[in-house]
Amino acid sequence: MTTTAEPTTEIGRARVRKEDQRLITGRSRYTDSITPSGTVHIAVVRSTIARATINSIDKSEAEKAPGVFGVYTAADLGAEEVGLPCAWPITPDQKAPQRPVLANGRVNFSGEGVAVVVARSAAAARDAVELVDVDYEPLDPVLDMEAAAQDGAELVHPDLGSNVSATWVFDSAAAGTGGDVSEAIKAAEADDDQIVVRRRFRQQRLIPAFMEPRSCVVDPTGEQLTIWAATQVPHILRTMTTVTLGVPESKLRVIAPDVGGGFGGKIGVLPEEMLCVLLAQKLGKPVKWTETRSECMLTAHHGRDQIQDLVMAVRKDGTITGFDVHLYADMGAYLGLVGPGVPILGAFMFNAIYKMPALRFTCSNVFTNKTLTDAYRGAGRPEATFAIERMMDEVAVELGRDPVELREQNWIKHDEFPYDTVVGLTYDTGNYEQATQRAMELFDYAGLRREQEERRRSGDPVQLGIGISTFTEMCGLAPSRVLGSLDYGAGGWEAANVRMLATGKVEVTTGASAHGQGHETAFSQIVADKLGVGFDDVEILHGDTQVAPKGLDTYGSRSLVVGGIAIVNAAEKVIEKAKKIAAHLLEASEDDIEFANGQFTVRGTDKGKAIQEIAFAAFMAHDYPEGMEPSLDSDAVFDPENFSFPHGTHLCAMEVDTDTGRVNLRRYVCVDDIGNVINPLIVEGQVHGGLAQGIAQALFEEANYDESGTLVNATFVDYTLPSAADLPSFTTETVSTPSTTNPLGVKGVGEAGTIASTPAIVNGVLDAVRHLGVTEIEMPTTSQRVWRALQVAKGHQAQQTPSDTHSPGAGLGSIDPNNPKGEVQ
Amino acid sequence: MTEVRVTVDGVNYADDVEPRMLLAQYLRETLGKTGTLIGCDTSNCGACTVSLNGQSVKSCSVLAVQADGAEVTTIEGLARDGTLHPVQEAFRECHGLQCGYCTPGMIMAAVDLLGDNPDPTEQEVREGIEGNLCRCTGYQNIVRAVQSAAKTMKPGAAQPTEQAAPVAGGGN
Ligand code: FES
Ligand code: FES
């Protein structure tokens, strides 16, 4: 980040976070730390088999175990008909199986709940789980999404008649936003001056792996049922609990206390949460569930998992004439809350920052016998960005062009904004030239290209590759009308309430629900500026449906660009009300009252009152204008008109040891345009964390299933999250073209790093070894995969080993006979 | 049940515990010291890191009974008399945390690291905290925090005080 002089306003200051004092001293309150007296604990009996019918469940030994209150199946709880909600029917005929709270007679993925044990302690419950004897009749699992989508495939849900849940199409010709892709491709095929580039990319399955395992406590001892949950979405969870179980919404209070990360992984409505509600009602006691890490890896929803078939028509001068996108998206065994819509969120981003005359997007959502997939940081947009940014490099290679120059030829120029894209979105602002130029300077693009040339010439065993990604994203989910047109089961507004307390402090409630983003700090800065009060005088309240009753929670980089604007609007209303009271008390016309820095003054005089004085006057209510309520408190609900479109240029230098396949990320530079910045410190943190997750997809992570449908890397031993030693320090900067879609001029930042970095890394790895004949390496590009690709390019045998098919070359036992040096990342 | 006597953050405790009870569970469930967190079941994440007789350990890989007679310092006992430990202070100043879940363990590991190596390079910090996973920060600001704490704690630096030196055991 560039350091500039501290601004005089709160907005723009690198404030250290309000949240931190508690968290660095252990005064935290995560759900598992909450145990009301009398709490009983549950543990779930889980299927060890991917697909089976259940012949019988013998609970008798478990029921006799010490400290066990009971063992229940769905039938025992009368919950056989209960289905967990999917809020996004992407087509009218979307096939959606019932997703049970506990399996009804059959299991559809390894890890699915079969029965639940209630006991006096978590340890006693887990012990008793081992005593439940389930007799399974194993069936052949459906594991390959592409094969599953074909006619005649074995069916995950036979009653649905197909493994294809839905096929969703966007065609720019049909939508009237662009031309016909088929014609563009046909024309290109017939034209010597054009080429058609066809590629297949795989978006491997990832595990969100937030650090706090999921947990929930349901307390029925009161008029309302209180649910504490490690969730990103307390408001949605409340509504969905009503939808799922029929408990009146007014009888539910949901609290998301401290939440240890989410990244989309905590937006679901969980079977275990519903079980806790059912059991709390049944037993009249607080019921608690906390998963183990292995359960988390196995059953919390996964992300990505797409096959992307891409066809791009390009003129030999480099101009793109059409882009045809076909995806298979693996839903897993059931549909998650918004799972089916995740690929659709990417549909509008395949054109990215480029001018394209025609685009078609077709996605088939497919069922398999695996853990369900749903949102994971970026949700659809990283997949889209990967496809287009990898494709731009492929086209550059085909045409022998510099990849930056080819991008520039096709991107929207800074003087062309606002720009209507081929998918019908209007990009309000951006300056791709500015971000790219700055990134190239910081990176020393020319110098590294020279070094690359030199290493190639000298045949250096360590080759250098330069990776590029010039991304944009749509964030700030979302204009409610747009969501309506996409058949999403909710709006995209956000709510806020600003209250002036009698003693001059300010309480603000927001429907956004933070789980690490620093809302309390950033929102305090906004309110402090708007109302002219001290940063420390503002208290941000959130994550409790009784405190902040209205909201749609936190995901999709929406908290600031939607929730923050609701706060601004509520603060404006407070000022309007205060102005009336100020005019009354100062015996002036309201038109003559000015407000600045927390002071209401009568124009042209030195008479004035502070906003705190007005708040006190409103509280006392001894003297206030006729026809007005004695209160400054104000609500606002903000529904955005448009998304915001952050963008940025990310460059990386990748070193590849051609003897061992070892990949080293040597330098990473990114310059992001996220509009106006409220708190540069928080922005920097979001970018760093986002980069780490995107880089991890490119280099380290993959959820691997074996041929029987078992997730083989369901622990932190085998699922290789990057540690501090696996990553370098990044060079991050921001530039700004303020958004015009909201009054703060802000764009989103939470997902940017993740969306941009994955293709940059893979482009860089390939750039290092392309001249050796390597054309493609699937993610994660581990040493083994790179080494094997190099061997194949040299014409050597490089036999796939069974373990490596399912392992990114990490963790236990992944020894590759082809790679005796055993380079392991 | 086995008796364990242990000093945690300066307070003496004596409890009968199941022999299989982990120190992490004992701290959280028996003593209510919920500042120490649990993030995994394979001793990989480090969220549970505490100081045991001056050495940082993953409290999920130690049995409560093994801590018999020991002095344990958790994140809750690191600040003295209301003064944050320089490592805690640095995590805040450098934005070394987001969701905060890895933070107690990360801070305890960093304190131990600086005890062994008061002036680590970036690479030494990265390797020193390799056993602690963070999913939020990308580690960059954690590394910055540890190096910044090292500067503050250097003998002769402006801020460090005797009482805020790296903890070796108990609270008071
Ligand atoms: S909980 Fe101890 S290392 Fe993860
Ligand atoms: S701050 Fe969230 S895991 Fe480190």
mmCIF file of N, CA, C and O in Angstrom, chain A residues 481-548:
data_model
loop_
_atom_site.group_PDB
_atom_site.id
_atom_site.type_symbol
_atom_site.label_atom_id
_atom_site.label_comp_id
_atom_site.label_asym_id
_atom_site.label_seq_id
_atom_site.Cartn_x
_atom_site.Cartn_y
_atom_site.Cartn_z
ATOM 1 N N ARG A 481 -33.913 -6.386 -7.794
ATOM 2 C CA ARG A 481 -34.602 -6.692 -9.054
ATOM 3 C C ARG A 481 -33.772 -7.645 -9.926
ATOM 4 O O ARG A 481 -34.312 -8.503 -10.603
ATOM 5 N N VAL A 482 -32.444 -7.467 -9.888
ATOM 6 C CA VAL A 482 -31.589 -8.375 -10.667
ATOM 7 C C VAL A 482 -31.703 -9.783 -10.105
ATOM 8 O O VAL A 482 -31.855 -10.765 -10.841
ATOM 9 N N LEU A 483 -31.672 -9.877 -8.765
ATOM 10 C CA LEU A 483 -31.801 -11.203 -8.152
ATOM 11 C C LEU A 483 -33.150 -11.816 -8.510
ATOM 12 O O LEU A 483 -33.256 -13.013 -8.756
ATOM 13 N N GLY A 484 -34.177 -10.971 -8.553
ATOM 14 C CA GLY A 484 -35.503 -11.458 -8.936
ATOM 15 C C GLY A 484 -35.489 -12.018 -10.344
ATOM 16 O O GLY A 484 -36.057 -13.083 -10.611
ATOM 17 N N SER A 485 -34.812 -11.327 -11.252
ATOM 18 C CA SER A 485 -34.781 -11.792 -12.639
ATOM 19 C C SER A 485 -34.004 -13.100 -12.759
ATOM 20 O O SER A 485 -34.153 -13.827 -13.733
ATOM 21 N N LEU A 486 -33.174 -13.386 -11.766
ATOM 22 C CA LEU A 486 -32.427 -14.649 -11.770
ATOM 23 C C LEU A 486 -33.107 -15.714 -10.894
ATOM 24 O O LEU A 486 -32.514 -16.744 -10.599
ATOM 25 N N ASP A 487 -34.336 -15.421 -10.452
ATOM 26 C CA ASP A 487 -35.132 -16.371 -9.660
ATOM 27 C C ASP A 487 -34.518 -16.698 -8.305
ATOM 28 O O ASP A 487 -34.762 -17.769 -7.740
ATOM 29 N N TYR A 488 -33.707 -15.792 -7.778
ATOM 30 C CA TYR A 488 -33.145 -15.988 -6.440
ATOM 31 C C TYR A 488 -34.244 -15.782 -5.405
ATOM 32 O O TYR A 488 -35.104 -14.913 -5.572
ATOM 33 N N GLY A 489 -34.185 -16.565 -4.329
ATOM 34 C CA GLY A 489 -35.277 -16.562 -3.362
ATOM 35 C C GLY A 489 -35.215 -15.479 -2.305
ATOM 36 O O GLY A 489 -35.729 -15.666 -1.208
ATOM 37 N N ALA A 490 -34.590 -14.348 -2.587
ATOM 38 C CA ALA A 490 -34.568 -13.239 -1.628
ATOM 39 C C ALA A 490 -34.143 -11.986 -2.374
ATOM 40 O O ALA A 490 -33.820 -12.041 -3.564
ATOM 41 N N GLY A 491 -34.162 -10.866 -1.666
ATOM 42 C CA GLY A 491 -33.664 -9.628 -2.253
ATOM 43 C C GLY A 491 -32.189 -9.463 -1.935
ATOM 44 O O GLY A 491 -31.533 -10.388 -1.442
ATOM 45 N N GLY A 492 -31.694 -8.265 -2.221
ATOM 46 C CA GLY A 492 -30.279 -8.017 -1.971
ATOM 47 C C GLY A 492 -30.038 -6.734 -1.200
ATOM 48 O O GLY A 492 -28.926 -6.235 -1.152
ATOM 49 N N TRP A 493 -31.086 -6.219 -0.553
ATOM 50 C CA TRP A 493 -30.973 -4.981 0.206
ATOM 51 C C TRP A 493 -30.222 -5.224 1.516
ATOM 52 O O TRP A 493 -29.976 -6.365 1.887
ATOM 53 N N GLU A 494 -29.919 -4.156 2.210
ATOM 54 C CA GLU A 494 -29.387 -4.277 3.562
ATOM 55 C C GLU A 494 -29.962 -3.161 4.427
ATOM 56 O O GLU A 494 -30.356 -2.119 3.926
ATOM 57 N N ALA A 495 -30.057 -3.451 5.726
ATOM 58 C CA ALA A 495 -30.724 -2.542 6.653
ATOM 59 C C ALA A 495 -29.749 -1.980 7.685
ATOM 60 O O ALA A 495 -28.739 -2.605 8.010
ATOM 61 N N ALA A 496 -30.098 -0.810 8.193
ATOM 62 C CA ALA A 496 -29.301 -0.202 9.263
ATOM 63 C C ALA A 496 -30.200 0.646 10.137
ATOM 64 O O ALA A 496 -31.280 1.074 9.725
ATOM 65 N N ASN A 497 -29.727 0.883 11.346
ATOM 66 C CA ASN A 497 -30.444 1.739 12.283
ATOM 67 C C ASN A 497 -29.390 2.563 13.020
ATOM 68 O O ASN A 497 -28.369 2.023 13.449
ATOM 69 N N VAL A 498 -29.612 3.854 13.100
ATOM 70 C CA VAL A 498 -28.675 4.721 13.825
ATOM 71 C C VAL A 498 -29.424 5.381 14.967
ATOM 72 O O VAL A 498 -30.477 5.998 14.762
ATOM 73 N N ARG A 499 -28.913 5.220 16.182
ATOM 74 C CA ARG A 499 -29.577 5.763 17.370
ATOM 75 C C ARG A 499 -28.629 6.712 18.100
ATOM 76 O O ARG A 499 -27.496 6.338 18.412
ATOM 77 N N MET A 500 -29.115 7.921 18.366
ATOM 78 C CA MET A 500 -28.341 8.866 19.175
ATOM 79 C C MET A 500 -28.778 8.658 20.631
ATOM 80 O O MET A 500 -29.941 8.856 20.969
ATOM 81 N N LEU A 501 -27.861 8.254 21.489
ATOM 82 C CA LEU A 501 -28.208 8.039 22.884
ATOM 83 C C LEU A 501 -28.193 9.366 23.636
ATOM 84 O O LEU A 501 -27.556 10.341 23.208
ATOM 85 N N ALA A 502 -28.873 9.380 24.767
ATOM 86 C CA ALA A 502 -29.040 10.623 25.524
ATOM 87 C C ALA A 502 -27.699 11.243 25.888
ATOM 88 O O ALA A 502 -27.545 12.458 25.927
ATOM 89 N N THR A 503 -26.721 10.406 26.134
ATOM 90 C CA THR A 503 -25.437 10.910 26.613
ATOM 91 C C THR A 503 -24.448 11.175 25.486
ATOM 92 O O THR A 503 -23.253 11.341 25.720
ATOM 93 N N GLY A 504 -24.941 11.165 24.276
ATOM 94 C CA GLY A 504 -24.094 11.582 23.166
ATOM 95 C C GLY A 504 -23.397 10.465 22.422
ATOM 96 O O GLY A 504 -22.703 10.701 21.439
ATOM 97 N N LYS A 505 -23.542 9.249 22.901
ATOM 98 C CA LYS A 505 -22.950 8.125 22.164
ATOM 99 C C LYS A 505 -23.906 7.713 21.043
ATOM 100 O O LYS A 505 -25.096 8.038 21.063
ATOM 101 N N VAL A 506 -23.359 6.956 20.110
ATOM 102 C CA VAL A 506 -24.157 6.547 18.960
ATOM 103 C C VAL A 506 -24.148 5.027 18.858
ATOM 104 O O VAL A 506 -23.081 4.401 18.896
ATOM 105 N N GLU A 507 -25.345 4.471 18.740
ATOM 106 C CA GLU A 507 -25.450 3.033 18.490
ATOM 107 C C GLU A 507 -25.927 2.824 17.063
ATOM 108 O O GLU A 507 -26.899 3.440 16.628
ATOM 109 N N VAL A 508 -25.237 1.927 16.386
ATOM 110 C CA VAL A 508 -25.591 1.644 15.003
ATOM 111 C C VAL A 508 -25.826 0.146 14.886
ATOM 112 O O VAL A 508 -24.999 -0.650 15.333
ATOM 113 N N THR A 509 -26.944 -0.230 14.333
ATOM 114 C CA THR A 509 -27.119 -1.652 14.046
ATOM 115 C C THR A 509 -27.032 -1.852 12.543
ATOM 116 O O THR A 509 -27.442 -1.003 11.757
ATOM 117 N N THR A 510 -26.456 -2.980 12.172
ATOM 118 C CA THR A 510 -26.353 -3.314 10.760
ATOM 119 C C THR A 510 -26.772 -4.762 10.560
ATOM 120 O O THR A 510 -26.499 -5.604 11.413
ATOM 121 N N GLY A 511 -27.396 -5.012 9.449
ATOM 122 C CA GLY A 511 -27.786 -6.382 9.113
ATOM 123 C C GLY A 511 -26.643 -7.184 8.541
ATOM 124 O O GLY A 511 -26.753 -8.396 8.362
ATOM 125 N N ALA A 512 -25.542 -6.515 8.242
ATOM 126 C CA ALA A 512 -24.351 -7.255 7.806
ATOM 127 C C ALA A 512 -23.767 -7.935 9.037
ATOM 128 O O ALA A 512 -23.809 -7.380 10.127
ATOM 129 N N SER A 513 -23.258 -9.131 8.873
ATOM 130 C CA SER A 513 -22.810 -9.916 10.021
ATOM 131 C C SER A 513 -21.349 -10.312 9.838
ATOM 132 O O SER A 513 -21.025 -11.224 9.104
ATOM 133 N N ALA A 514 -20.489 -9.584 10.538
ATOM 134 C CA ALA A 514 -19.050 -9.746 10.308
ATOM 135 C C ALA A 514 -18.534 -11.056 10.877
ATOM 136 O O ALA A 514 -19.033 -11.546 11.884
ATOM 137 N N HIS A 515 -17.529 -11.605 10.226
ATOM 138 C CA HIS A 515 -16.826 -12.758 10.801
ATOM 139 C C HIS A 515 -15.349 -12.619 10.478
ATOM 140 O O HIS A 515 -14.727 -13.547 9.995
ATOM 141 N N GLY A 516 -14.830 -11.421 10.751
ATOM 142 C CA GLY A 516 -13.411 -11.166 10.552
ATOM 143 C C GLY A 516 -13.131 -9.946 9.701
ATOM 144 O O GLY A 516 -11.993 -9.529 9.559
ATOM 145 N N GLN A 517 -14.175 -9.364 9.122
ATOM 146 C CA GLN A 517 -13.971 -8.291 8.141
ATOM 147 C C GLN A 517 -13.687 -6.928 8.758
ATOM 148 O O GLN A 517 -13.289 -6.014 8.039
ATOM 149 N N GLY A 518 -13.957 -6.767 10.048
ATOM 150 C CA GLY A 518 -13.668 -5.473 10.667
ATOM 151 C C GLY A 518 -14.767 -4.443 10.495
ATOM 152 O O GLY A 518 -14.521 -3.237 10.466
ATOM 153 N N HIS A 519 -16.010 -4.902 10.398
ATOM 154 C CA HIS A 519 -17.136 -3.965 10.245
ATOM 155 C C HIS A 519 -17.185 -2.927 11.350
ATOM 156 O O HIS A 519 -17.523 -1.770 11.112
ATOM 157 N N GLU A 520 -16.906 -3.353 12.572
ATOM 158 C CA GLU A 520 -17.073 -2.438 13.698
ATOM 159 C C GLU A 520 -16.174 -1.226 13.525
ATOM 160 O O GLU A 520 -16.536 -0.104 13.879
ATOM 161 N N THR A 521 -15.026 -1.455 12.965
ATOM 162 C CA THR A 521 -14.077 -0.360 12.759
ATOM 163 C C THR A 521 -14.461 0.480 11.546
ATOM 164 O O THR A 521 -14.602 1.700 11.641
ATOM 165 N N ALA A 522 -14.641 -0.165 10.406
ATOM 166 C CA ALA A 522 -14.898 0.585 9.175
ATOM 167 C C ALA A 522 -16.228 1.340 9.259
ATOM 168 O O ALA A 522 -16.313 2.507 8.859
ATOM 169 N N PHE A 523 -17.245 0.682 9.804
ATOM 170 C CA PHE A 523 -18.547 1.362 9.902
ATOM 171 C C PHE A 523 -18.479 2.517 10.907
ATOM 172 O O PHE A 523 -19.122 3.551 10.725
ATOM 173 N N SER A 524 -17.703 2.347 11.978
ATOM 174 C CA SER A 524 -17.545 3.457 12.931
ATOM 175 C C SER A 524 -16.911 4.660 12.255
ATOM 176 O O SER A 524 -17.257 5.813 12.529
ATOM 177 N N GLN A 525 -15.953 4.398 11.372
ATOM 178 C CA GLN A 525 -15.301 5.508 10.668
ATOM 179 C C GLN A 525 -16.313 6.270 9.812
ATOM 180 O O GLN A 525 -16.318 7.497 9.783
ATOM 181 N N ILE A 526 -17.172 5.530 9.151
ATOM 182 C CA ILE A 526 -18.173 6.170 8.290
ATOM 183 C C ILE A 526 -19.125 7.024 9.128
ATOM 184 O O ILE A 526 -19.388 8.189 8.817
ATOM 185 N N VAL A 527 -19.611 6.439 10.215
ATOM 186 C CA VAL A 527 -20.585 7.156 11.048
ATOM 187 C C VAL A 527 -19.937 8.365 11.706
ATOM 188 O O VAL A 527 -20.541 9.442 11.809
ATOM 189 N N ALA A 528 -18.694 8.194 12.142
ATOM 190 C CA ALA A 528 -17.995 9.315 12.787
ATOM 191 C C ALA A 528 -17.927 10.506 11.841
ATOM 192 O O ALA A 528 -18.174 11.649 12.233
ATOM 193 N N ASP A 529 -17.605 10.231 10.579
ATOM 194 C CA ASP A 529 -17.544 11.325 9.600
ATOM 195 C C ASP A 529 -18.913 11.909 9.317
ATOM 196 O O ASP A 529 -19.079 13.123 9.268
ATOM 197 N N LYS A 530 -19.882 11.056 9.135
ATOM 198 C CA LYS A 530 -21.214 11.543 8.747
ATOM 199 C C LYS A 530 -21.820 12.398 9.838
ATOM 200 O O LYS A 530 -22.387 13.449 9.584
ATOM 201 N N LEU A 531 -21.718 11.939 11.104
ATOM 202 C CA LEU A 531 -22.386 12.648 12.198
ATOM 203 C C LEU A 531 -21.452 13.619 12.910
ATOM 204 O O LEU A 531 -21.887 14.347 13.803
ATOM 205 N N GLY A 532 -20.193 13.604 12.558
ATOM 206 C CA GLY A 532 -19.254 14.490 13.232
ATOM 207 C C GLY A 532 -19.075 14.119 14.691
ATOM 208 O O GLY A 532 -18.966 14.977 15.568
ATOM 209 N N VAL A 533 -19.060 12.834 14.994
ATOM 210 C CA VAL A 533 -18.843 12.380 16.370
ATOM 211 C C VAL A 533 -17.516 11.630 16.417
ATOM 212 O O VAL A 533 -16.926 11.318 15.382
ATOM 213 N N GLY A 534 -17.085 11.328 17.634
ATOM 214 C CA GLY A 534 -15.807 10.632 17.778
ATOM 215 C C GLY A 534 -15.909 9.180 17.334
ATOM 216 O O GLY A 534 -16.943 8.525 17.526
ATOM 217 N N PHE A 535 -14.827 8.686 16.754
ATOM 218 C CA PHE A 535 -14.753 7.283 16.333
ATOM 219 C C PHE A 535 -15.095 6.347 17.491
ATOM 220 O O PHE A 535 -15.834 5.380 17.336
ATOM 221 N N ASP A 536 -14.574 6.682 18.672
ATOM 222 C CA ASP A 536 -14.800 5.801 19.820
ATOM 223 C C ASP A 536 -16.197 5.948 20.414
ATOM 224 O O ASP A 536 -16.593 5.168 21.272
ATOM 225 N N ASP A 537 -16.923 6.976 19.967
ATOM 226 C CA ASP A 537 -18.280 7.166 20.484
ATOM 227 C C ASP A 537 -19.305 6.347 19.709
ATOM 228 O O ASP A 537 -20.494 6.375 20.025
ATOM 229 N N VAL A 538 -18.836 5.658 18.682
ATOM 230 C CA VAL A 538 -19.768 4.880 17.851
ATOM 231 C C VAL A 538 -19.640 3.402 18.194
ATOM 232 O O VAL A 538 -18.536 2.862 18.278
ATOM 233 N N GLU A 539 -20.759 2.777 18.413
ATOM 234 C CA GLU A 539 -20.785 1.340 18.708
ATOM 235 C C GLU A 539 -21.547 0.649 17.583
ATOM 236 O O GLU A 539 -22.675 1.034 17.276
ATOM 237 N N ILE A 540 -20.921 -0.332 16.967
ATOM 238 C CA ILE A 540 -21.589 -1.043 15.875
ATOM 239 C C ILE A 540 -22.116 -2.369 16.417
ATOM 240 O O ILE A 540 -21.351 -3.178 16.947
ATOM 241 N N LEU A 541 -23.405 -2.564 16.322
ATOM 242 C CA LEU A 541 -24.039 -3.778 16.851
ATOM 243 C C LEU A 541 -24.520 -4.635 15.686
ATOM 244 O O LEU A 541 -25.112 -4.129 14.738
ATOM 245 N N HIS A 542 -24.264 -5.921 15.785
ATOM 246 C CA HIS A 542 -24.617 -6.786 14.658
ATOM 247 C C HIS A 542 -24.673 -8.226 15.113
ATOM 248 O O HIS A 542 -24.296 -8.563 16.245
ATOM 249 N N GLY A 543 -25.157 -9.078 14.243
ATOM 250 C CA GLY A 543 -25.063 -10.512 14.485
ATOM 251 C C GLY A 543 -26.039 -11.036 15.520
ATOM 252 O O GLY A 543 -25.800 -12.092 16.098
ATOM 253 N N ASP A 544 -27.128 -10.340 15.773
ATOM 254 C CA ASP A 544 -28.135 -10.819 16.712
ATOM 255 C C ASP A 544 -29.474 -10.320 16.188
ATOM 256 O O ASP A 544 -29.694 -9.114 16.085
ATOM 257 N N THR A 545 -30.366 -11.247 15.864
ATOM 258 C CA THR A 545 -31.612 -10.815 15.217
ATOM 259 C C THR A 545 -32.512 -10.029 16.166
ATOM 260 O O THR A 545 -33.466 -9.413 15.722
ATOM 261 N N GLN A 546 -32.197 -10.055 17.464
ATOM 262 C CA GLN A 546 -33.003 -9.237 18.364
ATOM 263 C C GLN A 546 -32.426 -7.826 18.508
ATOM 264 O O GLN A 546 -33.139 -6.897 18.848
ATOM 265 N N VAL A 547 -31.168 -7.695 18.207
ATOM 266 C CA VAL A 547 -30.498 -6.392 18.299
ATOM 267 C C VAL A 547 -30.575 -5.672 16.950
ATOM 268 O O VAL A 547 -30.875 -4.488 16.877
ATOM 269 N N ALA A 548 -30.275 -6.422 15.909
ATOM 270 C CA ALA A 548 -30.326 -5.884 14.546
ATOM 271 C C ALA A 548 -31.321 -6.753 13.784
ATOM 272 O O ALA A 548 -30.944 -7.703 13.117
#
